[in-house]
Amino acid sequence: MDSDLTQIEAARKHIITAEMQTVARDEHRDPQWICDSVALGRIVIPANHNHTNLHAHGVGEGLSTKINVNLGVSGDQHNYANEMKKVELADNMHADAIMDLSNCGKTSRFRTSLVQTSPAMIGTVPMYDAIGYLEKPLEDISADDFLDVVRKHAEDGVDFVTIHAGITRAVIDTWLKEKRTLNIVSRGGSLIFAWMKITGNENPFYEHFDELCEILRKYDITISLGDAMRPGCIDDATDQAQISELVQLGELVTRAQENGVQAMVEGPGHVPIDQIEANIKVEKTLCHHAPFYVLGPLVTDVAPGYDHITAAIGGAIAATAGADFLCYVTPSEHLRLPDAQDVRDGIAATQLAAHAADLAKHVPGAKEWDHKMAVARSQFDWDRMFELAIDGDKARSMLEAAPPQEEGTCTMCGQMCAVKTVNETLKRMGLTV
Ligand code: SF4
């Protein structure tokens, strides 16, 4: 956007920005309705002024469910070329957002390449980068230092940042009093907790929230209010620690918006199916209908190796109940840094969860996609089917790996292909197929 207004500030002045126009076009919605929803904080359009090749996306009520892909290097696996190949894969599979979760050494090289090459919304968790960027042990880092790291990410062009500002002293007291099976599983949350306990200080992002907003406002970065107390296992789902942090996040949504900063809220985590809808409703109520970005939710703890499926089940239910943004989970969750195949499987599983929810919510354009696939199937138009498929390359390779005897069919039913039988019968009857 040319102006120095943020999207929410522009919307409050009834200005329809170029980004709002793009979202309206992609979502088959009226630009005025998008503008009104941004003004209310029900839709966010993360779009850093410095991310010049961004294709703007809207996240929030009434829009298609968006998906995020986590990438980035770790201390054990730091091959930047591999990560950039995964970026290419995510962009080719039309991921809406990519979060750089690099957590070792100097991370700006990957982050800036990501911003320069990808049209997806780019997110980071500046807290992961603090020790590497500042080259100091955790105990020597000051609140100002933390803000400097956020400033650096802002200048580099990221569109949204996860900030764990809701884990306050009061929330920690609630957690320690009530006890948990798996305590804190949020990486950023665990670092903030450790820093607070070492220094004796309040959460620096909570205490200096207005200064933080000043940095975010300048670049129009959306704050993604992180859930440090998200349940990391079914035992801890929807407990007092999680809900007390959510109450703080609701307060911070309002403060961010008052500062001209767009806000969304992150959510669980590991949640059994029967609690998912309630989690979404409570978040929407406590956080004034800010967009909800869920990390799963994983509906059981017992499926390492298959957690993309565990999360897709939870994600479909969450998005149907009103979650707006799904963070992908790969088969390697809890096990290792994902390889390219894990990334592909995670994206496909999350996209199908998002789309299944969009169908259930009657999101404009969702049903048309399925209709096109059904028409292609009825006409044995395999190329069109692969073009429409979430993972067309995988679908094509599976078909081609097992050629059928009967042309046009597949080896599932072969000569007994129901579609072929009915098409031929209808033709004999003089009816159009
Ligand atoms: S053979 Fe069976 S599975 Fe394959 S296209 Fe025909 S009906 Fe579908």
Coordinates of N, CA and C in Angstrom, one line a residue, residues 109-224:
R109 N 19.6 -14.6 6.3 CA 19.9 -15.0 4.9 C 18.7 -15.7 4.3
F110 N 18.2 -16.7 5.1 CA 17.0 -17.5 4.6 C 15.8 -16.6 4.6
R111 N 15.6 -15.8 5.6 CA 14.4 -14.9 5.8 C 14.3 -13.9 4.6
T112 N 15.4 -13.3 4.3 CA 15.4 -12.3 3.2 C 15.2 -13.0 1.8
S113 N 15.8 -14.2 1.6 CA 15.6 -14.9 0.4 C 14.1 -15.3 0.3
L114 N 13.5 -15.7 1.4 CA 12.1 -16.1 1.4 C 11.2 -14.9 1.0
V115 N 11.5 -13.7 1.6 CA 10.7 -12.5 1.3 C 10.8 -12.1 -0.2
Q116 N 12.1 -12.3 -0.7 CA 12.3 -11.8 -2.1 C 11.7 -12.8 -3.1
T117 N 11.6 -14.1 -2.8 CA 11.2 -15.0 -3.8 C 9.7 -15.4 -3.7
S118 N 9.1 -15.4 -2.5 CA 7.8 -16.0 -2.3 C 6.7 -14.9 -2.3
P119 N 5.6 -15.2 -3.0 CA 4.5 -14.3 -3.0 C 3.5 -14.6 -1.8
A120 N 3.9 -15.7 -1.0 CA 3.0 -16.1 0.1 C 3.2 -15.1 1.3
M121 N 2.3 -15.1 2.2 CA 2.5 -14.3 3.4 C 3.6 -14.9 4.2
I122 N 4.6 -14.1 4.6 CA 5.7 -14.6 5.4 C 5.6 -14.3 6.9
G123 N 5.8 -15.3 7.7 CA 5.7 -15.1 9.1 C 7.0 -15.6 9.8
T124 N 7.3 -15.0 11.0 CA 8.4 -15.5 11.8 C 8.0 -15.5 13.2
V125 N 8.9 -16.1 14.0 CA 8.8 -16.0 15.5 C 10.1 -15.3 16.0
P126 N 10.2 -14.0 16.1 CA 11.4 -13.3 16.3 C 12.2 -13.9 17.6
M127 N 11.4 -14.4 18.5 CA 12.0 -14.9 19.8 C 13.0 -16.1 19.5
Y128 N 12.7 -16.9 18.4 CA 13.6 -18.0 18.1 C 15.0 -17.5 17.7
D129 N 15.0 -16.2 17.1 CA 16.2 -15.7 16.5 C 17.0 -14.9 17.5
A130 N 16.4 -14.6 18.7 CA 17.0 -13.6 19.6 C 18.5 -14.0 19.9
I131 N 18.7 -15.2 20.3 CA 20.1 -15.6 20.8 C 21.1 -15.5 19.7
G132 N 20.7 -16.1 18.5 CA 21.5 -16.1 17.3 C 21.8 -14.6 16.8
Y133 N 20.8 -13.8 16.8 CA 20.9 -12.5 16.3 C 21.7 -11.6 17.2
L134 N 21.4 -11.7 18.5 CA 22.1 -10.8 19.5 C 23.4 -11.3 20.0
E135 N 23.7 -12.6 19.7 CA 24.9 -13.3 20.2 C 25.1 -13.1 21.7
K136 N 24.1 -13.3 22.4 CA 24.2 -13.2 23.9 C 23.4 -14.4 24.5
P137 N 23.8 -14.8 25.7 CA 23.0 -15.8 26.4 C 21.7 -15.2 26.8
L138 N 20.7 -16.1 27.0 CA 19.3 -15.6 27.2 C 19.3 -14.6 28.4
E139 N 20.1 -15.0 29.5 CA 20.0 -14.1 30.7 C 20.5 -12.7 30.5
D140 N 21.3 -12.5 29.4 CA 21.9 -11.1 29.2 C 21.0 -10.3 28.3
I141 N 20.0 -10.9 27.7 CA 19.1 -10.2 26.8 C 18.2 -9.3 27.5
S142 N 18.0 -8.0 27.0 CA 17.1 -7.1 27.7 C 15.8 -7.0 26.9
A143 N 14.8 -6.4 27.5 CA 13.6 -6.2 26.8 C 13.8 -5.4 25.5
D144 N 14.7 -4.4 25.5 CA 15.0 -3.6 24.3 C 15.6 -4.4 23.3
D145 N 16.5 -5.4 23.7 CA 17.1 -6.3 22.7 C 16.0 -7.1 22.0
F146 N 15.1 -7.6 22.7 CA 14.0 -8.4 22.1 C 13.3 -7.5 21.0
L147 N 13.0 -6.3 21.4 CA 12.3 -5.4 20.4 C 13.2 -5.1 19.2
D148 N 14.5 -5.1 19.4 CA 15.5 -4.9 18.3 C 15.4 -6.1 17.3
V149 N 15.2 -7.3 17.8 CA 15.0 -8.4 16.9 C 13.8 -8.3 16.1
V150 N 12.7 -7.9 16.8 CA 11.4 -7.7 16.0 C 11.6 -6.6 14.9
R151 N 12.3 -5.6 15.3 CA 12.6 -4.5 14.3 C 13.3 -5.0 13.1
K152 N 14.3 -5.9 13.3 CA 15.1 -6.4 12.2 C 14.2 -7.3 11.3
H153 N 13.3 -8.1 11.9 CA 12.4 -8.9 11.1 C 11.4 -8.0 10.3
A154 N 11.0 -7.0 11.0 CA 10.1 -6.0 10.3 C 10.8 -5.4 9.1
E155 N 12.0 -4.9 9.3 CA 12.7 -4.3 8.1 C 12.9 -5.3 7.0
D156 N 13.1 -6.6 7.4 CA 13.4 -7.6 6.4 C 12.1 -8.0 5.5
G157 N 10.9 -7.5 6.0 CA 9.7 -7.6 5.1 C 8.8 -8.7 5.5
V158 N 8.8 -9.2 6.8 CA 7.9 -10.3 7.1 C 6.5 -9.7 7.3
D159 N 5.5 -10.5 7.0 CA 4.1 -10.0 7.0 C 3.4 -10.2 8.3
F160 N 3.8 -11.2 9.1 CA 3.2 -11.4 10.4 C 4.3 -12.0 11.3
V161 N 4.2 -11.7 12.6 CA 5.1 -12.2 13.6 C 4.3 -12.9 14.7
T162 N 4.8 -14.0 15.2 CA 4.2 -14.6 16.4 C 4.9 -14.0 17.6
I163 N 4.1 -13.5 18.5 CA 4.7 -12.9 19.7 C 3.9 -13.5 20.9
H164 N 4.7 -14.1 21.8 CA 4.1 -14.8 23.0 C 4.0 -13.8 24.1
A165 N 3.0 -12.8 23.9 CA 2.9 -11.7 24.9 C 1.9 -12.1 26.0
G166 N 1.2 -13.2 25.9 CA 0.1 -13.5 26.8 C 0.6 -14.3 28.0
I167 N 1.8 -14.9 28.0 CA 2.3 -15.7 29.1 C 2.8 -14.7 30.2
T168 N 2.0 -14.2 31.0 CA 2.3 -13.3 32.0 C 2.6 -14.0 33.3
R169 N 3.1 -13.3 34.3 CA 3.3 -13.9 35.6 C 2.1 -14.6 36.1
A170 N 0.9 -13.9 36.0 CA -0.3 -14.4 36.5 C -0.7 -15.8 35.8
V171 N -0.4 -15.8 34.5 CA -0.7 -17.1 33.7 C 0.2 -18.2 34.2
I172 N 1.5 -17.8 34.4 CA 2.4 -18.9 34.9 C 2.0 -19.4 36.3
D173 N 1.6 -18.5 37.1 CA 1.1 -18.9 38.5 C 0.0 -19.9 38.4
T174 N -1.0 -19.6 37.5 CA -2.1 -20.5 37.3 C -1.6 -21.9 36.8
W175 N -0.7 -21.9 35.9 CA -0.2 -23.2 35.3 C 0.5 -23.9 36.5
L176 N 1.4 -23.3 37.2 CA 2.2 -24.0 38.2 C 1.3 -24.5 39.4
K177 N 0.2 -23.8 39.7 CA -0.7 -24.2 40.7 C -1.6 -25.4 40.3
E178 N -2.0 -25.3 39.0 CA -2.9 -26.4 38.5 C -2.1 -27.6 38.1
K179 N -0.9 -27.5 37.6 CA 0.0 -28.5 37.1 C -0.5 -29.1 35.8
R180 N 0.4 -29.6 35.0 CA 0.1 -30.1 33.7 C 1.0 -31.4 33.5
T181 N 0.6 -32.2 32.5 CA 1.4 -33.4 32.2 C 2.6 -33.0 31.3
L182 N 2.4 -32.1 30.4 CA 3.4 -31.8 29.4 C 3.9 -30.3 29.5
N183 N 3.5 -29.6 30.5 CA 3.9 -28.2 30.8 C 3.9 -27.4 29.6
I184 N 5.0 -26.7 29.1 CA 5.0 -25.8 28.0 C 5.6 -26.5 26.8
V185 N 4.9 -26.6 25.6 CA 5.5 -27.2 24.4 C 5.8 -26.2 23.4
S186 N 5.5 -24.9 23.6 CA 5.7 -23.8 22.7 C 7.2 -23.4 22.9
R187 N 8.0 -23.5 21.7 CA 9.4 -23.1 21.8 C 9.6 -21.7 22.3
G188 N 8.8 -20.8 21.6 CA 9.0 -19.3 22.0 C 8.5 -19.1 23.5
G189 N 7.4 -19.8 23.8 CA 6.8 -19.7 25.1 C 7.8 -20.2 26.2
S190 N 8.5 -21.3 25.9 CA 9.5 -21.9 26.9 C 10.6 -20.9 27.1
L191 N 11.1 -20.2 26.0 CA 12.2 -19.3 26.2 C 11.7 -18.0 27.0
I192 N 10.5 -17.6 26.7 CA 10.0 -16.4 27.5 C 9.9 -16.8 29.0
F193 N 9.4 -18.0 29.2 CA 9.2 -18.5 30.6 C 10.6 -18.5 31.3
A194 N 11.6 -19.1 30.6 CA 12.9 -19.2 31.2 C 13.5 -17.8 31.4
W195 N 13.3 -16.9 30.5 CA 13.9 -15.5 30.7 C 13.2 -14.8 31.9
M196 N 11.9 -15.0 32.0 CA 11.1 -14.4 33.1 C 11.6 -14.9 34.4
K197 N 11.9 -16.2 34.5 CA 12.3 -16.8 35.7 C 13.7 -16.4 36.1
I198 N 14.6 -16.3 35.0 CA 16.0 -16.0 35.3 C 16.1 -14.5 35.7
T199 N 15.4 -13.6 35.1 CA 15.5 -12.2 35.3 C 14.6 -11.7 36.4
G200 N 13.5 -12.4 36.7 CA 12.5 -12.0 37.6 C 11.5 -10.9 37.0
N201 N 11.7 -10.7 35.7 CA 10.8 -9.6 35.1 C 9.5 -10.2 34.5
E202 N 8.6 -9.3 34.3 CA 7.4 -9.6 33.6 C 7.7 -9.9 32.1
N203 N 6.8 -10.6 31.4 CA 6.9 -10.8 30.0 C 7.3 -9.5 29.3
P204 N 8.4 -9.5 28.6 CA 8.9 -8.2 28.0 C 7.9 -7.7 26.9
F205 N 7.3 -8.7 26.2 CA 6.4 -8.2 25.1 C 5.0 -7.8 25.7
Y206 N 4.7 -8.3 26.9 CA 3.5 -7.8 27.5 C 3.7 -6.4 28.1
E207 N 4.9 -6.3 28.8 CA 5.2 -5.0 29.5 C 5.4 -3.9 28.5
H208 N 6.0 -4.2 27.3 CA 6.4 -3.2 26.3 C 5.5 -3.3 25.1
F209 N 4.2 -3.7 25.3 CA 3.3 -4.0 24.2 C 3.1 -2.8 23.3
D210 N 3.0 -1.6 23.8 CA 2.7 -0.4 23.0 C 4.0 -0.1 22.1
E211 N 5.2 -0.3 22.7 CA 6.4 -0.1 21.9 C 6.5 -1.1 20.7
L212 N 6.1 -2.3 21.1 CA 6.1 -3.4 20.1 C 5.2 -3.0 18.9
C213 N 4.0 -2.5 19.3 CA 3.0 -2.2 18.3 C 3.5 -1.0 17.4
E214 N 4.3 -0.1 18.0 CA 4.8 1.0 17.2 C 5.7 0.4 16.1
I215 N 6.5 -0.6 16.4 CA 7.3 -1.2 15.3 C 6.4 -1.9 14.3
L216 N 5.5 -2.6 14.7 CA 4.6 -3.4 13.8 C 3.8 -2.5 12.9
R217 N 3.3 -1.4 13.6 CA 2.4 -0.5 12.8 C 3.2 0.2 11.7
K218 N 4.5 0.5 11.9 CA 5.3 1.2 10.9 C 5.3 0.5 9.6
Y219 N 5.4 -0.9 9.7 CA 5.5 -1.7 8.5 C 4.2 -2.4 8.1
D220 N 3.2 -2.2 8.9 CA 1.9 -2.9 8.8 C 2.1 -4.4 8.9
I221 N 2.7 -4.8 10.0 CA 2.9 -6.3 10.3 C 1.8 -6.7 11.2
T222 N 1.1 -7.8 10.8 CA 0.1 -8.4 11.7 C 0.7 -9.1 12.8
I223 N 0.2 -8.8 14.0 CA 0.7 -9.6 15.2 C -0.2 -10.9 15.3
S224 N 0.6 -12.0 15.4 CA -0.1 -13.3 15.6 C 0.2 -13.6 17.1

